[in-house]
Amino acid sequence: MNSTLAILAILDGISYAALVFLVSVGLSLIFGVLRVVNVAHGSLYAFGAYLAATFSLAIAPISPWLTYPALLAASIVIGFVCGGFIERFLLRPLSGQEDVLQLLITFAAFMIMDNLQRLIWGVQPIFAAEPLRLLPNVAVFGVSYTSYQVILLPGVALATLFGLRYFLRRTLSGAVILAVTEDREASTAIGIDAKRVYFVTFVIGASLAALGGALASPTTSLVPGMGADMIVLSFAVAATAGLGQIEGTALTALMIGLTRAFVIYLQPEFEVLVPYLLMVLVLLVRPFGLFGAVQVRKI
Amino acid sequence: MQFLKAAVAAGLVVATFTGTSLAQTKPSELKIGITTFLSGPASVFGVPAKAAAEMIAEDLNKKGGIGGVPVKLSFIDEGAGGEALVSNYRRVVQDEKVDATFASISSGSCTQLVPVAEDLKVMNFMWDCGAASILETKKYRYNFRTQANGTPEMLAVLLYLLKTKPDFKTIAVVNQDYAWGRESWEIFSTALKAMKPDVQVVAELFPKFGAPDYSTEVSRLLALRPDVVLTTSWGGDLDTLVRQAGQRGLLQQSTFVLGIGESSIQRLGKDLPEGLIVGARGDHWFLHPEKKNDAAFKAFNEAFKAKTGAWPIYPVYHMAQAFKALQTAYDKAIKSNGGNWPTREQVVDATAGTEFATGFGRPITLRPEDNQGLEAQLVGVTKSVPGYDFKLLDNIMIFDPKMITNPAGVRSVEWLKTLKPDFVKMDVPTFKAQ
């Protein structure tokens, strides 16, 4: 592989990693705070994508540039409505019970949402590429890229990463979330409303999943089953990084994105295996993930 | 005299009982079990096919049904897959006691259900699955394929490419990483090596089934600059690939061949440029050049468009073929049975070797040696035509199935290896879009 192809592979890897990070970070955040592996995360991604496409198709005739706020609006709506509903009515009643029940209830939510998606948007693929068409292509060594994928998506991913870091480490609300994550009993004792923290965190995580879907919607066809594929991939990323590790999720997404891109250039038959092969290799050596740490069980 | 009376009475009794044993009682309804994808990505085929089945059954029943018996449909979701699909199939056959089944879309489903149908002695029409190997490895009595298989489907597309772009030197493939993606490439590449051995395969890419992003594949192909890019992908995967390739100029750089792209044309709309070669898994096209002025064909297409919002695509026509094959077989069996309702075995006997015509394409023959359907293949190139917000097919060629289907008893790949460069020179009629 010459240096030109290597640079092309790096650009492809970064673009893919950006999208994967945006979806996986919500899953990681929810696990980090609520200790819930949210299987419905894939459905939130799919709902975000479908609603964004619906908004985009509706608003594009008025002004194509309004499709950008439409993507954001769709993410927030899905985060609040679907994420809020799941946390308030499905997860909260199971608080303090066996972890497996939370896993099962989010799996049930995933199945229901998968069917709802078919009922609302049908089974024919939907495509709403207006936001992508608005931005020009850029040429790298004679190969054309869409600036939406190589500039905008990585930009949004970086903004999300640093925004989350800032929010959690530099704001009072972030400090409250970290306090509840560290010790729920102690933080409740000093007057923090842990239930509210869980609700807000879940809504943020759900909004991030929906944002991933919304930003993916201009680049891909929306089809039944898209949520199932994404939950598997995002779980692989989050588990490889170590569940709850936000910066680790970013680095792992980048590692998977770059490895996948180079594999497609060099040994394309291994493309499908890459994320899962990396996950298995990492978990064999570090069972808590690349950036995870052994937790001391409280008794 | 007493003896004569007794003999006449005995004769009457024997005649009565013999008569009833040959003539089945006409049932109140003819039950058909249909497996189709109602969930998952392949529901892009399964749901329109279900709509077609309901439409055809309603129309059939209005006209008195099959042999005067109305048909009743039961649907099984192929999306459930695996054991659930087999269990549901058994339930429909054994509990609901269907008279025939149409199974399935996926070759994986067909591979699972064909032995079950054989075991349960229920007549089954493989109405859409394309894996040639199913009928090449074993002779079945109760299983028939009412359409072509992957071999003539891919060979027709390759022949079209070789006839219209004979000078290409390099080719790349981007197929979904599952049975159809791999098998269709094996058929295409084997025939290509036999007929044009100087072509270099520069990339074989098999992205994950359902992949949401093909950016890296597109980059690699832009860098490799192959003369031809083949894809036999379908559904959302094909739509995504074509759109991402189009946005980055790949569709303009290489000649794209969409092996089964007919089903995506309407959805891709203006994103599909002119000049792409498109196959149709049979001679299926809502503007079929030999049928487009036929009143029944137009009425069916318009009724389907009114019901679903889209013109029919190939699984719709495949479903119509299964119904027509069943109707033809029953009519034939009833006739051979002296006008009486036939037994199941008589219907199976009548099905082998049947020729039937839906009127939506050329007639199809169920080859008696292996129960494989011989179906013509339509291939064309995309073209903008005023009045349509999607591309139509132009320079359509319709290939004779007898020329491009492997002989019974010879495995597809072995037959494809024997093809010679002169094979391309076969005469094929060409039709313009308007």
mmCIF file of N, CA, C and O in Angstrom, chain A residues 5 8 12 16 118 123-125 127 129 132-133 137 143-146 149 219-221 223-224 229 260-261 264-265 268 271-272, chain B residues 38-39 41 43-44 47-48 177 204-205 207-208 210 212-213 215-217 219-220 222-223 236 239-240 243-244 247-248 267 271:
data_model
loop_
_atom_site.group_PDB
_atom_site.id
_atom_site.type_symbol
_atom_site.label_atom_id
_atom_site.label_comp_id
_atom_site.label_asym_id
_atom_site.label_seq_id
_atom_site.Cartn_x
_atom_site.Cartn_y
_atom_site.Cartn_z
ATOM 1 N N LEU A 5 -2.744 5.803 -0.896
ATOM 2 C CA LEU A 5 -3.847 4.937 -0.458
ATOM 3 C C LEU A 5 -3.969 4.959 1.062
ATOM 4 O O LEU A 5 -5.075 4.887 1.608
ATOM 5 N N LEU A 8 -5.938 7.947 1.997
ATOM 6 C CA LEU A 8 -7.360 7.724 1.673
ATOM 7 C C LEU A 8 -8.006 6.825 2.733
ATOM 8 O O LEU A 8 -9.124 7.081 3.193
ATOM 9 N N ASP A 12 -11.174 7.625 5.250
ATOM 10 C CA ASP A 12 -12.347 6.746 5.344
ATOM 11 C C ASP A 12 -12.552 6.271 6.781
ATOM 12 O O ASP A 12 -13.674 6.198 7.272
ATOM 13 N N TYR A 16 -15.841 6.983 9.228
ATOM 14 C CA TYR A 16 -16.638 5.875 9.788
ATOM 15 C C TYR A 16 -16.614 5.937 11.317
ATOM 16 O O TYR A 16 -17.640 5.758 11.978
ATOM 17 N N ARG A 118 -41.777 -0.161 11.756
ATOM 18 C CA ARG A 118 -42.369 -0.690 10.520
ATOM 19 C C ARG A 118 -43.783 -0.140 10.311
ATOM 20 O O ARG A 118 -44.186 0.170 9.201
ATOM 21 N N VAL A 123 -41.827 -0.487 5.120
ATOM 22 C CA VAL A 123 -40.665 -1.355 4.926
ATOM 23 C C VAL A 123 -39.791 -0.926 3.747
ATOM 24 O O VAL A 123 -38.704 -1.443 3.567
ATOM 25 N N GLN A 124 -40.294 -0.016 2.938
ATOM 26 C CA GLN A 124 -39.473 0.420 1.798
ATOM 27 C C GLN A 124 -38.366 1.348 2.287
ATOM 28 O O GLN A 124 -38.603 2.197 3.141
ATOM 29 N N PRO A 125 -37.144 1.191 1.738
ATOM 30 C CA PRO A 125 -36.049 2.067 2.178
ATOM 31 C C PRO A 125 -36.380 3.547 1.960
ATOM 32 O O PRO A 125 -36.996 3.909 0.963
ATOM 33 N N PHE A 127 -34.731 7.504 1.960
ATOM 34 C CA PHE A 127 -33.457 8.205 1.789
ATOM 35 C C PHE A 127 -33.740 9.699 1.787
ATOM 36 O O PHE A 127 -34.621 10.152 1.076
ATOM 37 N N ALA A 129 -31.247 12.772 1.476
ATOM 38 C CA ALA A 129 -29.834 13.163 1.375
ATOM 39 C C ALA A 129 -29.611 14.666 1.275
ATOM 40 O O ALA A 129 -28.487 15.102 1.035
ATOM 41 N N LEU A 132 -26.582 16.337 2.944
ATOM 42 C CA LEU A 132 -25.311 15.917 2.348
ATOM 43 C C LEU A 132 -25.069 16.622 1.016
ATOM 44 O O LEU A 132 -23.956 17.046 0.703
ATOM 45 N N ARG A 133 -26.132 16.807 0.247
ATOM 46 C CA ARG A 133 -25.995 17.440 -1.076
ATOM 47 C C ARG A 133 -25.633 18.920 -0.975
ATOM 48 O O ARG A 133 -25.057 19.488 -1.898
ATOM 49 N N ASN A 137 -18.218 18.551 -2.541
ATOM 50 C CA ASN A 137 -17.249 17.456 -2.415
ATOM 51 C C ASN A 137 -15.848 18.042 -2.330
ATOM 52 O O ASN A 137 -15.592 19.158 -2.798
ATOM 53 N N VAL A 143 -9.319 11.631 -5.582
ATOM 54 C CA VAL A 143 -10.492 10.864 -5.124
ATOM 55 C C VAL A 143 -11.455 11.820 -4.434
ATOM 56 O O VAL A 143 -11.060 12.587 -3.556
ATOM 57 N N SER A 144 -12.710 11.754 -4.879
ATOM 58 C CA SER A 144 -13.704 12.692 -4.376
ATOM 59 C C SER A 144 -14.339 12.186 -3.072
ATOM 60 O O SER A 144 -14.703 11.015 -2.962
ATOM 61 N N TYR A 145 -14.427 13.098 -2.084
ATOM 62 C CA TYR A 145 -15.108 12.775 -0.821
ATOM 63 C C TYR A 145 -16.214 13.796 -0.597
ATOM 64 O O TYR A 145 -16.092 14.938 -1.043
ATOM 65 N N THR A 146 -17.245 13.392 0.128
ATOM 66 C CA THR A 146 -18.254 14.386 0.498
ATOM 67 C C THR A 146 -17.752 15.081 1.772
ATOM 68 O O THR A 146 -17.316 14.395 2.709
ATOM 69 N N GLN A 149 -19.146 13.893 5.083
ATOM 70 C CA GLN A 149 -18.622 12.705 5.764
ATOM 71 C C GLN A 149 -17.202 12.883 6.301
ATOM 72 O O GLN A 149 -16.883 12.335 7.338
ATOM 73 N N THR A 219 -26.789 9.863 4.600
ATOM 74 C CA THR A 219 -25.778 9.080 3.876
ATOM 75 C C THR A 219 -26.233 7.664 3.562
ATOM 76 O O THR A 219 -25.604 6.971 2.779
ATOM 77 N N THR A 220 -27.296 7.213 4.198
ATOM 78 C CA THR A 220 -27.652 5.795 4.086
ATOM 79 C C THR A 220 -29.141 5.600 3.875
ATOM 80 O O THR A 220 -29.937 6.492 4.182
ATOM 81 N N SER A 221 -29.517 4.429 3.372
ATOM 82 C CA SER A 221 -30.941 4.107 3.238
ATOM 83 C C SER A 221 -31.465 3.628 4.577
ATOM 84 O O SER A 221 -30.808 2.834 5.243
ATOM 85 N N VAL A 223 -33.769 1.388 6.589
ATOM 86 C CA VAL A 223 -34.469 0.130 6.316
ATOM 87 C C VAL A 223 -34.843 -0.565 7.619
ATOM 88 O O VAL A 223 -34.219 -0.316 8.652
ATOM 89 N N PRO A 224 -35.845 -1.454 7.565
ATOM 90 C CA PRO A 224 -36.151 -2.239 8.759
ATOM 91 C C PRO A 224 -34.912 -3.034 9.177
ATOM 92 O O PRO A 224 -34.199 -3.555 8.330
ATOM 93 N N ASP A 229 -28.503 -3.896 13.700
ATOM 94 C CA ASP A 229 -27.091 -3.893 13.292
ATOM 95 C C ASP A 229 -26.288 -2.912 14.136
ATOM 96 O O ASP A 229 -25.163 -3.188 14.529
ATOM 97 N N ARG A 260 -10.713 -1.051 10.096
ATOM 98 C CA ARG A 260 -11.668 -1.503 9.079
ATOM 99 C C ARG A 260 -11.295 -0.939 7.705
ATOM 100 O O ARG A 260 -11.297 -1.660 6.697
ATOM 101 N N ALA A 261 -10.954 0.343 7.661
ATOM 102 C CA ALA A 261 -10.620 0.967 6.374
ATOM 103 C C ALA A 261 -9.381 0.310 5.764
ATOM 104 O O ALA A 261 -9.377 -0.024 4.574
ATOM 105 N N ILE A 264 -10.204 -3.094 4.387
ATOM 106 C CA ILE A 264 -10.918 -3.063 3.097
ATOM 107 C C ILE A 264 -9.928 -2.841 1.951
ATOM 108 O O ILE A 264 -10.073 -3.408 0.870
ATOM 109 N N TYR A 265 -8.900 -2.046 2.210
ATOM 110 C CA TYR A 265 -7.897 -1.814 1.163
ATOM 111 C C TYR A 265 -6.986 -3.029 0.974
ATOM 112 O O TYR A 265 -6.564 -3.323 -0.134
ATOM 113 N N PRO A 268 -10.025 -7.305 2.062
ATOM 114 C CA PRO A 268 -11.435 -6.954 2.266
ATOM 115 C C PRO A 268 -12.297 -8.075 2.839
ATOM 116 O O PRO A 268 -13.338 -7.812 3.432
ATOM 117 N N GLU A 271 -13.369 -7.622 6.464
ATOM 118 C CA GLU A 271 -14.024 -6.382 6.881
ATOM 119 C C GLU A 271 -15.079 -6.592 7.972
ATOM 120 O O GLU A 271 -15.102 -5.889 8.979
ATOM 121 N N VAL A 272 -15.938 -7.577 7.749
ATOM 122 C CA VAL A 272 -17.051 -7.792 8.673
ATOM 123 C C VAL A 272 -16.548 -8.196 10.058
ATOM 124 O O VAL A 272 -17.147 -7.871 11.080
ATOM 125 N N LEU B 38 -42.081 -10.509 5.885
ATOM 126 C CA LEU B 38 -42.933 -9.420 6.358
ATOM 127 C C LEU B 38 -42.172 -8.557 7.354
ATOM 128 O O LEU B 38 -42.669 -7.550 7.837
ATOM 129 N N SER B 39 -40.959 -8.986 7.699
ATOM 130 C CA SER B 39 -40.105 -8.192 8.583
ATOM 131 C C SER B 39 -38.671 -8.304 8.075
ATOM 132 O O SER B 39 -38.359 -9.172 7.265
ATOM 133 N N PRO B 41 -34.913 -6.617 6.414
ATOM 134 C CA PRO B 41 -34.594 -5.875 5.190
ATOM 135 C C PRO B 41 -35.261 -6.432 3.935
ATOM 136 O O PRO B 41 -35.629 -5.677 3.046
ATOM 137 N N SER B 43 -38.097 -7.446 3.520
ATOM 138 C CA SER B 43 -39.521 -7.132 3.380
ATOM 139 C C SER B 43 -39.748 -6.149 2.223
ATOM 140 O O SER B 43 -40.885 -5.961 1.814
ATOM 141 N N VAL B 44 -38.672 -5.544 1.701
ATOM 142 C CA VAL B 44 -38.843 -4.718 0.487
ATOM 143 C C VAL B 44 -39.355 -5.567 -0.674
ATOM 144 O O VAL B 44 -39.968 -5.055 -1.604
ATOM 145 N N VAL B 47 -43.205 -7.674 1.256
ATOM 146 C CA VAL B 47 -44.467 -6.953 1.461
ATOM 147 C C VAL B 47 -45.172 -6.672 0.119
ATOM 148 O O VAL B 47 -46.377 -6.928 0.003
ATOM 149 N N PRO B 48 -44.457 -6.183 -0.903
ATOM 150 C CA PRO B 48 -45.149 -6.032 -2.202
ATOM 151 C C PRO B 48 -45.662 -7.376 -2.740
ATOM 152 O O PRO B 48 -46.740 -7.435 -3.337
ATOM 153 N N ASP B 177 -22.376 -9.609 1.749
ATOM 154 C CA ASP B 177 -21.656 -10.780 2.251
ATOM 155 C C ASP B 177 -22.643 -11.823 2.798
ATOM 156 O O ASP B 177 -22.813 -11.957 4.009
ATOM 157 N N GLU B 204 -12.556 -7.623 -5.131
ATOM 158 C CA GLU B 204 -13.743 -8.414 -4.753
ATOM 159 C C GLU B 204 -14.141 -7.966 -3.349
ATOM 160 O O GLU B 204 -13.522 -8.361 -2.369
ATOM 161 N N LEU B 205 -15.143 -7.109 -3.273
ATOM 162 C CA LEU B 205 -15.541 -6.526 -1.987
ATOM 163 C C LEU B 205 -16.890 -7.106 -1.560
ATOM 164 O O LEU B 205 -17.847 -7.083 -2.323
ATOM 165 N N PRO B 207 -18.991 -6.307 1.487
ATOM 166 C CA PRO B 207 -19.351 -5.662 2.757
ATOM 167 C C PRO B 207 -20.493 -6.389 3.447
ATOM 168 O O PRO B 207 -21.259 -7.120 2.805
ATOM 169 N N LYS B 208 -20.577 -6.144 4.737
ATOM 170 C CA LYS B 208 -21.579 -6.796 5.577
ATOM 171 C C LYS B 208 -22.988 -6.570 5.028
ATOM 172 O O LYS B 208 -23.303 -5.471 4.573
ATOM 173 N N GLY B 210 -26.507 -5.407 5.010
ATOM 174 C CA GLY B 210 -27.138 -4.328 5.788
ATOM 175 C C GLY B 210 -26.172 -3.224 6.158
ATOM 176 O O GLY B 210 -26.492 -2.404 7.018
ATOM 177 N N PRO B 212 -24.426 0.141 6.572
ATOM 178 C CA PRO B 212 -24.985 1.477 6.362
ATOM 179 C C PRO B 212 -24.056 2.405 5.592
ATOM 180 O O PRO B 212 -24.445 3.495 5.213
ATOM 181 N N ASP B 213 -22.826 1.976 5.385
ATOM 182 C CA ASP B 213 -21.849 2.894 4.806
ATOM 183 C C ASP B 213 -20.888 2.150 3.877
ATOM 184 O O ASP B 213 -20.320 1.123 4.250
ATOM 185 N N SER B 215 -18.464 4.047 2.152
ATOM 186 C CA SER B 215 -17.510 5.095 1.784
ATOM 187 C C SER B 215 -16.151 4.516 1.439
ATOM 188 O O SER B 215 -15.510 4.935 0.469
ATOM 189 N N THR B 216 -15.689 3.573 2.247
ATOM 190 C CA THR B 216 -14.346 3.045 2.011
ATOM 191 C C THR B 216 -14.310 2.243 0.716
ATOM 192 O O THR B 216 -13.344 2.326 -0.051
ATOM 193 N N GLU B 217 -15.355 1.462 0.467
ATOM 194 C CA GLU B 217 -15.413 0.700 -0.782
ATOM 195 C C GLU B 217 -15.411 1.655 -1.983
ATOM 196 O O GLU B 217 -14.723 1.418 -2.972
ATOM 197 N N SER B 219 -14.186 4.708 -2.057
ATOM 198 C CA SER B 219 -12.837 5.302 -2.180
ATOM 199 C C SER B 219 -11.896 4.349 -2.897
ATOM 200 O O SER B 219 -11.128 4.743 -3.779
ATOM 201 N N ARG B 220 -11.964 3.099 -2.486
ATOM 202 C CA ARG B 220 -11.046 2.129 -3.083
ATOM 203 C C ARG B 220 -11.314 1.982 -4.585
ATOM 204 O O ARG B 220 -10.390 1.902 -5.392
ATOM 205 N N LEU B 222 -12.721 4.216 -6.514
ATOM 206 C CA LEU B 222 -12.313 5.454 -7.194
ATOM 207 C C LEU B 222 -10.817 5.438 -7.462
ATOM 208 O O LEU B 222 -10.357 5.900 -8.503
ATOM 209 N N ALA B 223 -10.055 4.875 -6.520
ATOM 210 C CA ALA B 223 -8.603 4.817 -6.696
ATOM 211 C C ALA B 223 -8.213 3.752 -7.725
ATOM 212 O O ALA B 223 -7.285 3.930 -8.500
ATOM 213 N N GLY B 236 -32.173 -1.804 0.562
ATOM 214 C CA GLY B 236 -31.517 -0.620 1.099
ATOM 215 C C GLY B 236 -30.019 -0.620 0.841
ATOM 216 O O GLY B 236 -29.423 0.444 0.638
ATOM 217 N N ASP B 239 -29.467 0.676 -2.643
ATOM 218 C CA ASP B 239 -29.793 2.108 -2.684
ATOM 219 C C ASP B 239 -28.655 2.931 -2.086
ATOM 220 O O ASP B 239 -28.237 3.950 -2.639
ATOM 221 N N THR B 240 -28.150 2.470 -0.932
ATOM 222 C CA THR B 240 -27.077 3.214 -0.260
ATOM 223 C C THR B 240 -25.819 3.226 -1.119
ATOM 224 O O THR B 240 -25.193 4.272 -1.309
ATOM 225 N N ARG B 243 -26.254 5.481 -4.208
ATOM 226 C CA ARG B 243 -26.286 6.906 -3.867
ATOM 227 C C ARG B 243 -24.916 7.400 -3.439
ATOM 228 O O ARG B 243 -24.461 8.472 -3.837
ATOM 229 N N GLN B 244 -24.233 6.604 -2.602
ATOM 230 C CA GLN B 244 -22.903 7.042 -2.151
ATOM 231 C C GLN B 244 -21.919 7.065 -3.332
ATOM 232 O O GLN B 244 -21.080 7.962 -3.427
ATOM 233 N N GLN B 247 -22.818 10.180 -5.467
ATOM 234 C CA GLN B 247 -22.412 11.458 -4.867
ATOM 235 C C GLN B 247 -20.924 11.718 -5.062
ATOM 236 O O GLN B 247 -20.478 12.853 -5.088
ATOM 237 N N ARG B 248 -20.143 10.636 -5.198
ATOM 238 C CA ARG B 248 -18.684 10.816 -5.286
ATOM 239 C C ARG B 248 -18.147 10.552 -6.703
ATOM 240 O O ARG B 248 -16.947 10.403 -6.886
ATOM 241 N N ARG B 267 -37.305 3.587 -6.464
ATOM 242 C CA ARG B 267 -36.888 4.238 -5.218
ATOM 243 C C ARG B 267 -35.719 5.189 -5.455
ATOM 244 O O ARG B 267 -35.631 6.242 -4.850
ATOM 245 N N ASP B 271 -31.579 9.896 -8.493
ATOM 246 C CA ASP B 271 -30.204 9.584 -8.081
ATOM 247 C C ASP B 271 -29.554 8.549 -8.990
ATOM 248 O O ASP B 271 -28.342 8.342 -8.935
#
